[in-house]
Amino acid sequence: VQLQASGGGLVQAGGSLRLSCAASGRNSSMYTVGWFRQTPGKERDFVGYINRSGGFTYYEDSVKGRFTISRDNAKNTVYLQMNSLKPEDTAIYYCAAGSYGSTFSRLYDSWGQGTLVTVSS
């Protein structure tokens, strides 16, 4: 499966952004999709994931209550709605597809190219 993330940009603290992850290829709706983020010099950190049906989501503690992952399998697209953004949310955000949900990036098979989110104070 091929993934393409989009929707990043510059936003003020307290604002919102919605990232999209468009999937293409065979059975692209049959994957769990995770979101990760990375800042320069640091490892890629887990943000959250959504299961194949969209009925289960799991989030990293710092984004719980602020970020929401959803998916539209008819459009082969997964969304990351980010509200109440903080400067520390600034990062390149990546979506990834895997067979199972996990907080470990190495367990995901396919990755999108990343989209930059910058939150100004």
PDB file of C-alpha atoms in Angstrom:
ATOM      1  CA  VAL A   1       0.000   0.000   0.000  1.00  0.00           C
ATOM      2  CA  GLN A   2       1.187   3.532  -0.768  1.00  0.00           C
ATOM      3  CA  LEU A   3       0.456   6.404   1.582  1.00  0.00           C
ATOM      4  CA  GLN A   4       0.460  10.154   1.094  1.00  0.00           C
ATOM      5  CA  ALA A   5       0.117  12.521   4.045  1.00  0.00           C
ATOM      6  CA  SER A   6      -1.052  16.093   3.612  1.00  0.00           C
ATOM      7  CA  GLY A   7      -2.596  18.996   5.472  1.00  0.00           C
ATOM      8  CA  GLY A   8       0.324  20.294   7.457  1.00  0.00           C
ATOM      9  CA  GLY A   9       1.037  23.967   7.875  1.00  0.00           C
ATOM     10  CA  LEU A  10       1.607  26.839  10.253  1.00  0.00           C
ATOM     11  CA  VAL A  11      -0.911  27.430  13.021  1.00  0.00           C
ATOM     12  CA  GLN A  12      -0.977  29.463  16.205  1.00  0.00           C
ATOM     13  CA  ALA A  13      -1.049  27.784  19.581  1.00  0.00           C
ATOM     14  CA  GLY A  14      -4.593  26.806  20.477  1.00  0.00           C
ATOM     15  CA  GLY A  15      -5.529  26.355  16.848  1.00  0.00           C
ATOM     16  CA  SER A  16      -6.498  23.289  14.851  1.00  0.00           C
ATOM     17  CA  LEU A  17      -5.330  21.359  11.814  1.00  0.00           C
ATOM     18  CA  ARG A  18      -6.574  18.241  10.093  1.00  0.00           C
ATOM     19  CA  LEU A  19      -4.065  15.951   8.459  1.00  0.00           C
ATOM     20  CA  SER A  20      -5.050  13.442   5.822  1.00  0.00           C
ATOM     21  CA  CYS A  21      -3.424  10.167   4.866  1.00  0.00           C
ATOM     22  CA  ALA A  22      -4.565   8.898   1.488  1.00  0.00           C
ATOM     23  CA  ALA A  23      -3.911   5.255   0.731  1.00  0.00           C
ATOM     24  CA  SER A  24      -3.708   3.544  -2.618  1.00  0.00           C
ATOM     25  CA  GLY A  25      -3.052   0.003  -3.715  1.00  0.00           C
ATOM     26  CA  ARG A  26      -4.700  -3.326  -3.183  1.00  0.00           C
ATOM     27  CA  ASN A  27      -6.716  -3.761  -0.019  1.00  0.00           C
ATOM     28  CA  SER A  28      -5.630  -0.365   1.243  1.00  0.00           C
ATOM     29  CA  SER A  29      -8.548  -0.278   3.680  1.00  0.00           C
ATOM     30  CA  MET A  30      -7.409  -3.546   5.263  1.00  0.00           C
ATOM     31  CA  TYR A  31      -4.628  -1.982   7.317  1.00  0.00           C
ATOM     32  CA  THR A  32      -4.322  -0.413  10.692  1.00  0.00           C
ATOM     33  CA  VAL A  33      -2.995   3.123  10.247  1.00  0.00           C
ATOM     34  CA  GLY A  34      -0.749   4.806  12.734  1.00  0.00           C
ATOM     35  CA  TRP A  35       0.396   8.381  13.054  1.00  0.00           C
ATOM     36  CA  PHE A  36       3.884   9.270  14.232  1.00  0.00           C
ATOM     37  CA  ARG A  37       5.797  12.518  14.530  1.00  0.00           C
ATOM     38  CA  GLN A  38       9.433  13.439  14.449  1.00  0.00           C
ATOM     39  CA  THR A  39      11.514  16.492  15.287  1.00  0.00           C
ATOM     40  CA  PRO A  40      15.134  17.032  14.180  1.00  0.00           C
ATOM     41  CA  GLY A  41      17.607  14.848  16.022  1.00  0.00           C
ATOM     42  CA  LYS A  42      14.931  12.777  17.721  1.00  0.00           C
ATOM     43  CA  GLU A  43      13.351   9.425  17.115  1.00  0.00           C
ATOM     44  CA  ARG A  44       9.967   9.056  15.487  1.00  0.00           C
ATOM     45  CA  ASP A  45       7.359   9.162  18.260  1.00  0.00           C
ATOM     46  CA  PHE A  46       4.009   7.420  18.342  1.00  0.00           C
ATOM     47  CA  VAL A  47       0.914   9.640  18.213  1.00  0.00           C
ATOM     48  CA  GLY A  48      -1.977   7.212  17.744  1.00  0.00           C
ATOM     49  CA  TYR A  49      -3.494   4.544  15.562  1.00  0.00           C
ATOM     50  CA  ILE A  50      -6.851   3.421  14.228  1.00  0.00           C
ATOM     51  CA  ASN A  51      -7.862  -0.131  13.425  1.00  0.00           C
ATOM     52  CA  ARG A  52      -9.132  -1.377  10.080  1.00  0.00           C
ATOM     53  CA  SER A  53     -12.804  -0.759  10.710  1.00  0.00           C
ATOM     54  CA  GLY A  54     -12.306   2.535  12.485  1.00  0.00           C
ATOM     55  CA  GLY A  55     -13.955   1.185  15.594  1.00  0.00           C
ATOM     56  CA  PHE A  56     -10.872   1.355  17.792  1.00  0.00           C
ATOM     57  CA  THR A  57      -8.353   4.091  18.347  1.00  0.00           C
ATOM     58  CA  TYR A  58      -5.427   4.433  20.709  1.00  0.00           C
ATOM     59  CA  TYR A  59      -3.460   7.580  21.565  1.00  0.00           C
ATOM     60  CA  GLU A  60      -0.266   8.628  23.200  1.00  0.00           C
ATOM     61  CA  ASP A  61      -0.988  10.291  26.525  1.00  0.00           C
ATOM     62  CA  SER A  62       0.090  13.815  25.568  1.00  0.00           C
ATOM     63  CA  VAL A  63      -2.432  14.020  22.717  1.00  0.00           C
ATOM     64  CA  LYS A  64      -5.411  12.326  24.368  1.00  0.00           C
ATOM     65  CA  GLY A  65      -8.429  14.598  24.362  1.00  0.00           C
ATOM     66  CA  ARG A  66      -6.846  16.910  21.771  1.00  0.00           C
ATOM     67  CA  PHE A  67      -6.225  14.659  18.765  1.00  0.00           C
ATOM     68  CA  THR A  68      -8.749  12.392  17.054  1.00  0.00           C
ATOM     69  CA  ILE A  69      -8.050   9.780  14.392  1.00  0.00           C
ATOM     70  CA  SER A  70     -10.818   8.721  12.036  1.00  0.00           C
ATOM     71  CA  ARG A  71     -11.042   6.993   8.701  1.00  0.00           C
ATOM     72  CA  ASP A  72     -13.269   6.871   5.664  1.00  0.00           C
ATOM     73  CA  ASN A  73     -12.647   3.515   4.014  1.00  0.00           C
ATOM     74  CA  ALA A  74     -14.793   4.447   1.029  1.00  0.00           C
ATOM     75  CA  LYS A  75     -12.261   7.197   0.321  1.00  0.00           C
ATOM     76  CA  ASN A  76      -9.236   5.175   1.486  1.00  0.00           C
ATOM     77  CA  THR A  77      -8.326   8.075   3.739  1.00  0.00           C
ATOM     78  CA  VAL A  78      -7.392   8.378   7.393  1.00  0.00           C
ATOM     79  CA  TYR A  79      -7.578  11.691   9.219  1.00  0.00           C
ATOM     80  CA  LEU A  80      -5.776  13.157  12.190  1.00  0.00           C
ATOM     81  CA  GLN A  81      -7.777  16.023  13.670  1.00  0.00           C
ATOM     82  CA  MET A  82      -5.548  18.084  15.934  1.00  0.00           C
ATOM     83  CA  ASN A  83      -7.123  20.615  18.279  1.00  0.00           C
ATOM     84  CA  SER A  84      -5.709  22.827  21.022  1.00  0.00           C
ATOM     85  CA  LEU A  85      -2.318  22.655  19.375  1.00  0.00           C
ATOM     86  CA  LYS A  86       0.770  23.477  21.404  1.00  0.00           C
ATOM     87  CA  PRO A  87       4.235  24.569  20.263  1.00  0.00           C
ATOM     88  CA  GLU A  88       5.557  21.181  21.406  1.00  0.00           C
ATOM     89  CA  ASP A  89       3.332  19.540  18.784  1.00  0.00           C
ATOM     90  CA  THR A  90       5.593  21.025  16.103  1.00  0.00           C
ATOM     91  CA  ALA A  91       7.006  18.131  14.075  1.00  0.00           C
ATOM     92  CA  ILE A  92       6.877  16.283  10.812  1.00  0.00           C
ATOM     93  CA  TYR A  93       3.880  13.993  10.979  1.00  0.00           C
ATOM     94  CA  TYR A  94       3.908  10.610   9.259  1.00  0.00           C
ATOM     95  CA  CYS A  95       1.200   8.072   8.634  1.00  0.00           C
ATOM     96  CA  ALA A  96       2.002   4.389   8.387  1.00  0.00           C
ATOM     97  CA  ALA A  97       0.128   1.206   7.563  1.00  0.00           C
ATOM     98  CA  GLY A  98       0.517  -2.106   9.284  1.00  0.00           C
ATOM     99  CA  SER A  99      -1.228  -5.368   9.945  1.00  0.00           C
ATOM    100  CA  TYR A 100      -1.734  -4.622  13.623  1.00  0.00           C
ATOM    101  CA  GLY A 101      -1.943  -1.552  15.782  1.00  0.00           C
ATOM    102  CA  SER A 102       1.241  -0.793  17.653  1.00  0.00           C
ATOM    103  CA  THR A 103       3.116   2.031  19.317  1.00  0.00           C
ATOM    104  CA  PHE A 104       6.346   0.744  17.735  1.00  0.00           C
ATOM    105  CA  SER A 105       7.229   2.300  14.401  1.00  0.00           C
ATOM    106  CA  ARG A 106       9.218  -0.739  13.277  1.00  0.00           C
ATOM    107  CA  LEU A 107       6.036  -2.829  13.170  1.00  0.00           C
ATOM    108  CA  TYR A 108       4.535  -0.719  10.388  1.00  0.00           C
ATOM    109  CA  ASP A 109       5.222  -1.772   6.816  1.00  0.00           C
ATOM    110  CA  SER A 110       4.471   1.264   4.673  1.00  0.00           C
ATOM    111  CA  TRP A 111       5.077   4.942   5.343  1.00  0.00           C
ATOM    112  CA  GLY A 112       3.921   8.191   3.820  1.00  0.00           C
ATOM    113  CA  GLN A 113       6.348  11.013   3.086  1.00  0.00           C
ATOM    114  CA  GLY A 114       5.438  13.186   6.072  1.00  0.00           C
ATOM    115  CA  THR A 115       3.844  16.596   6.408  1.00  0.00           C
ATOM    116  CA  LEU A 116       5.227  19.451   8.498  1.00  0.00           C
ATOM    117  CA  VAL A 117       3.162  20.955  11.294  1.00  0.00           C
ATOM    118  CA  THR A 118       4.462  24.136  12.906  1.00  0.00           C
ATOM    119  CA  VAL A 119       2.719  25.591  15.939  1.00  0.00           C
ATOM    120  CA  SER A 120       3.739  29.122  16.856  1.00  0.00           C
ATOM    121  CA  SER A 121       3.499  30.472  20.383  1.00  0.00           C
TER     122      SER A 121
END
